[in-house]
Amino acid sequence: MCSSMLFTLHTFFFFSLLIPPLFLAFPFFFFFFFFFFFFFFFFSFLRSLMVIRCKRPCLTPIFIIYSKDIFFLL
């Protein structure tokens, strides 16, 4: 009885130390991943549009590769 009680107190103390840093770090990771995916899809979409308007043949394969990546991810 006493050992299970100590185990419960120990886990509660451990999680009480662990939870506040997670709450502090959550907004940072949320905004980081949000902006990362937003800018990735936004610039990938712009590159896929530039495939149609690109006049330089040297850059066209790069844009075509990125446009294929968009369709693969979507």
JSON list of C-alpha atoms in Angstrom, two decimals:
[
{"chain": "A", "resi": 1, "resn": "MET", "atom": "CA", "xyz": [0.00, 0.00, 0.00]},
{"chain": "A", "resi": 2, "resn": "CYS", "atom": "CA", "xyz": [2.75, 2.39, 0.94]},
{"chain": "A", "resi": 3, "resn": "SER", "atom": "CA", "xyz": [4.89, 1.64, -2.11]},
{"chain": "A", "resi": 4, "resn": "SER", "atom": "CA", "xyz": [2.01, 2.21, -4.53]},
{"chain": "A", "resi": 5, "resn": "MET", "atom": "CA", "xyz": [1.24, 5.46, -2.75]},
{"chain": "A", "resi": 6, "resn": "LEU", "atom": "CA", "xyz": [4.85, 6.59, -3.12]},
{"chain": "A", "resi": 7, "resn": "PHE", "atom": "CA", "xyz": [4.79, 5.60, -6.78]},
{"chain": "A", "resi": 8, "resn": "THR", "atom": "CA", "xyz": [1.64, 7.65, -7.33]},
{"chain": "A", "resi": 9, "resn": "LEU", "atom": "CA", "xyz": [3.13, 10.66, -5.60]},
{"chain": "A", "resi": 10, "resn": "HIS", "atom": "CA", "xyz": [6.35, 10.27, -7.55]},
{"chain": "A", "resi": 11, "resn": "THR", "atom": "CA", "xyz": [4.59, 10.13, -10.92]},
{"chain": "A", "resi": 12, "resn": "PHE", "atom": "CA", "xyz": [2.35, 13.06, -9.99]},
{"chain": "A", "resi": 13, "resn": "PHE", "atom": "CA", "xyz": [5.40, 15.09, -8.96]},
{"chain": "A", "resi": 14, "resn": "PHE", "atom": "CA", "xyz": [7.23, 14.13, -12.15]},
{"chain": "A", "resi": 15, "resn": "PHE", "atom": "CA", "xyz": [4.33, 15.12, -14.41]},
{"chain": "A", "resi": 16, "resn": "SER", "atom": "CA", "xyz": [3.75, 18.32, -12.48]},
{"chain": "A", "resi": 17, "resn": "LEU", "atom": "CA", "xyz": [7.35, 19.24, -13.27]},
{"chain": "A", "resi": 18, "resn": "LEU", "atom": "CA", "xyz": [7.00, 18.14, -16.88]},
{"chain": "A", "resi": 19, "resn": "ILE", "atom": "CA", "xyz": [3.70, 19.81, -17.84]},
{"chain": "A", "resi": 20, "resn": "PRO", "atom": "CA", "xyz": [4.56, 23.54, -17.39]},
{"chain": "A", "resi": 21, "resn": "PRO", "atom": "CA", "xyz": [7.51, 23.49, -19.84]},
{"chain": "A", "resi": 22, "resn": "LEU", "atom": "CA", "xyz": [5.29, 21.74, -22.37]},
{"chain": "A", "resi": 23, "resn": "PHE", "atom": "CA", "xyz": [2.65, 24.45, -22.04]},
{"chain": "A", "resi": 24, "resn": "LEU", "atom": "CA", "xyz": [5.34, 27.09, -22.47]},
{"chain": "A", "resi": 25, "resn": "ALA", "atom": "CA", "xyz": [6.84, 25.36, -25.50]},
{"chain": "A", "resi": 26, "resn": "PHE", "atom": "CA", "xyz": [3.53, 24.54, -27.20]},
{"chain": "A", "resi": 27, "resn": "PRO", "atom": "CA", "xyz": [2.87, 28.01, -28.72]},
{"chain": "A", "resi": 28, "resn": "PHE", "atom": "CA", "xyz": [6.39, 28.15, -30.13]},
{"chain": "A", "resi": 29, "resn": "PHE", "atom": "CA", "xyz": [6.09, 24.77, -31.82]},
{"chain": "A", "resi": 30, "resn": "PHE", "atom": "CA", "xyz": [2.56, 25.51, -33.02]},
{"chain": "A", "resi": 31, "resn": "PHE", "atom": "CA", "xyz": [3.56, 28.78, -34.70]},
{"chain": "A", "resi": 32, "resn": "PHE", "atom": "CA", "xyz": [6.79, 27.30, -36.02]},
{"chain": "A", "resi": 33, "resn": "PHE", "atom": "CA", "xyz": [5.02, 24.40, -37.75]},
{"chain": "A", "resi": 34, "resn": "PHE", "atom": "CA", "xyz": [2.16, 26.63, -38.93]},
{"chain": "A", "resi": 35, "resn": "PHE", "atom": "CA", "xyz": [4.47, 29.17, -40.57]},
{"chain": "A", "resi": 36, "resn": "PHE", "atom": "CA", "xyz": [6.74, 26.45, -41.93]},
{"chain": "A", "resi": 37, "resn": "PHE", "atom": "CA", "xyz": [3.90, 24.62, -43.70]},
{"chain": "A", "resi": 38, "resn": "PHE", "atom": "CA", "xyz": [2.22, 27.86, -44.76]},
{"chain": "A", "resi": 39, "resn": "PHE", "atom": "CA", "xyz": [5.34, 29.27, -46.41]},
{"chain": "A", "resi": 40, "resn": "PHE", "atom": "CA", "xyz": [6.26, 25.89, -47.88]},
{"chain": "A", "resi": 41, "resn": "PHE", "atom": "CA", "xyz": [2.89, 25.44, -49.58]},
{"chain": "A", "resi": 42, "resn": "PHE", "atom": "CA", "xyz": [2.66, 29.11, -50.53]},
{"chain": "A", "resi": 43, "resn": "PHE", "atom": "CA", "xyz": [6.05, 29.24, -52.26]},
{"chain": "A", "resi": 44, "resn": "SER", "atom": "CA", "xyz": [5.49, 25.82, -53.80]},
{"chain": "A", "resi": 45, "resn": "PHE", "atom": "CA", "xyz": [2.21, 27.07, -55.21]},
{"chain": "A", "resi": 46, "resn": "LEU", "atom": "CA", "xyz": [3.93, 30.18, -56.60]},
{"chain": "A", "resi": 47, "resn": "ARG", "atom": "CA", "xyz": [6.59, 28.01, -58.21]},
{"chain": "A", "resi": 48, "resn": "SER", "atom": "CA", "xyz": [3.93, 25.80, -59.78]},
{"chain": "A", "resi": 49, "resn": "LEU", "atom": "CA", "xyz": [2.30, 28.92, -61.25]},
{"chain": "A", "resi": 50, "resn": "MET", "atom": "CA", "xyz": [5.64, 30.07, -62.58]},
{"chain": "A", "resi": 51, "resn": "VAL", "atom": "CA", "xyz": [5.92, 26.88, -64.65]},
{"chain": "A", "resi": 52, "resn": "ILE", "atom": "CA", "xyz": [3.32, 28.35, -67.01]},
{"chain": "A", "resi": 53, "resn": "ARG", "atom": "CA", "xyz": [4.92, 31.79, -67.20]},
{"chain": "A", "resi": 54, "resn": "CYS", "atom": "CA", "xyz": [8.59, 30.81, -67.12]},
{"chain": "A", "resi": 55, "resn": "LYS", "atom": "CA", "xyz": [10.32, 31.79, -70.36]},
{"chain": "A", "resi": 56, "resn": "ARG", "atom": "CA", "xyz": [13.82, 30.66, -69.42]},
{"chain": "A", "resi": 57, "resn": "PRO", "atom": "CA", "xyz": [14.39, 26.99, -70.24]},
{"chain": "A", "resi": 58, "resn": "CYS", "atom": "CA", "xyz": [17.20, 26.66, -67.70]},
{"chain": "A", "resi": 59, "resn": "LEU", "atom": "CA", "xyz": [14.85, 27.30, -64.76]},
{"chain": "A", "resi": 60, "resn": "THR", "atom": "CA", "xyz": [11.83, 25.42, -66.06]},
{"chain": "A", "resi": 61, "resn": "PRO", "atom": "CA", "xyz": [12.90, 21.92, -64.87]},
{"chain": "A", "resi": 62, "resn": "ILE", "atom": "CA", "xyz": [13.33, 23.24, -61.31]},
{"chain": "A", "resi": 63, "resn": "PHE", "atom": "CA", "xyz": [9.81, 24.68, -61.30]},
{"chain": "A", "resi": 64, "resn": "ILE", "atom": "CA", "xyz": [8.37, 21.51, -62.81]},
{"chain": "A", "resi": 65, "resn": "ILE", "atom": "CA", "xyz": [10.00, 19.46, -60.05]},
{"chain": "A", "resi": 66, "resn": "TYR", "atom": "CA", "xyz": [8.48, 21.71, -57.39]},
{"chain": "A", "resi": 67, "resn": "SER", "atom": "CA", "xyz": [5.04, 21.57, -59.01]},
{"chain": "A", "resi": 68, "resn": "LYS", "atom": "CA", "xyz": [5.20, 17.76, -58.99]},
{"chain": "A", "resi": 69, "resn": "ASP", "atom": "CA", "xyz": [6.06, 17.92, -55.28]},
{"chain": "A", "resi": 70, "resn": "ILE", "atom": "CA", "xyz": [2.88, 19.93, -54.63]},
{"chain": "A", "resi": 71, "resn": "PHE", "atom": "CA", "xyz": [0.66, 17.40, -56.32]},
{"chain": "A", "resi": 72, "resn": "PHE", "atom": "CA", "xyz": [2.43, 14.61, -54.47]},
{"chain": "A", "resi": 73, "resn": "LEU", "atom": "CA", "xyz": [1.90, 16.31, -51.11]},
{"chain": "A", "resi": 74, "resn": "LEU", "atom": "CA", "xyz": [-1.71, 17.27, -51.79]}
]
